[in-house]
XYZ file of C-alpha atoms in Angstrom:
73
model
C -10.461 -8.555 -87.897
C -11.983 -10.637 -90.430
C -8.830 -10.544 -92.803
C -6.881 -10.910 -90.241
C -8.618 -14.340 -89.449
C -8.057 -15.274 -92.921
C -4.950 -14.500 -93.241
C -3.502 -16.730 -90.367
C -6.316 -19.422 -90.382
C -4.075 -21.470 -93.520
C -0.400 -20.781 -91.498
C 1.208 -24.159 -90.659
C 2.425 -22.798 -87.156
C 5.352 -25.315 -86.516
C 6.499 -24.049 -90.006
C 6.784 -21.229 -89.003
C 8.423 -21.537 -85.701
C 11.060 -23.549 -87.369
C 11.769 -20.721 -89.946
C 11.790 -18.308 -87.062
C 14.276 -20.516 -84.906
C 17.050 -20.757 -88.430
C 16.977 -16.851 -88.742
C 20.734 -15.972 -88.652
C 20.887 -12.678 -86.305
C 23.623 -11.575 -88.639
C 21.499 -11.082 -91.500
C 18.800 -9.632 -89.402
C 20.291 -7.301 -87.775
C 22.119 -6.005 -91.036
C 18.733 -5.700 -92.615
C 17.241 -3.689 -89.844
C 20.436 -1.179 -90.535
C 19.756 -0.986 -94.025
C 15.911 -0.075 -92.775
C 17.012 2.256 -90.261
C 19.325 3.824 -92.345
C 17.325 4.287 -95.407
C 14.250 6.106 -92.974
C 17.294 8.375 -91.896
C 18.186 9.120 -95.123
C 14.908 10.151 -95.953
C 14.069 12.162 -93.275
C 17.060 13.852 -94.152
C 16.050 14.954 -97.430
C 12.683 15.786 -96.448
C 14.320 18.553 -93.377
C 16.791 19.319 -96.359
C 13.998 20.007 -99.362
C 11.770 22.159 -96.274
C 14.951 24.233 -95.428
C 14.901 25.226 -98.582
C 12.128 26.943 -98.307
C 13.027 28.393 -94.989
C 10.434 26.066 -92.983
C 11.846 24.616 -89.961
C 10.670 21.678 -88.183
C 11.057 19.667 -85.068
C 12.754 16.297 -85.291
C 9.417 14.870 -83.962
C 7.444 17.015 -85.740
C 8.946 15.953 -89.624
C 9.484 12.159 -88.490
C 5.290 12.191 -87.574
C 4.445 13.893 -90.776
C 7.016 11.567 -92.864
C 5.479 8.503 -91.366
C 1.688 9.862 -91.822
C 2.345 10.612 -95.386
C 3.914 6.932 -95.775
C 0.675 5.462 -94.385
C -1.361 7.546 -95.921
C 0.146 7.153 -99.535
């Protein structure tokens, strides 16, 4: 909690806001594809590289692993 209170103790807050309110949606939403579509694409290989080796997983199962491997690394 402490770095957390550093961290946003020096934001100028109507800086901010005005950043936030010039965001074109266009560009937003194309990035969030390009996230969305780049976690797909991993997950993908991962189910493709564990087939391989005749282990099958649940969609759940592989996208829990894939994201506790992300925070873990």
């Amino acid at each position: 909690l402490f770095l957390l209170y550093l961290t946003f103790k020096s934001i100028d807050w109507e800086v901010l806001w005005t950043a936030l309110q010039s965001i074109s949606v266009a560009w937003l939403g194309m990035g969030l594809i390009s996230v969305f579509l780049g976690l797909g694409l991993k997950l993908w290989r991962w189910d493709t590289l564990l087939r391989n080796f005749n282990l099958h997983c649940s969609p759940f199962r592989l996208i829990t692993a894939f994201f506790l491997g992300q925070a873990a690394n």
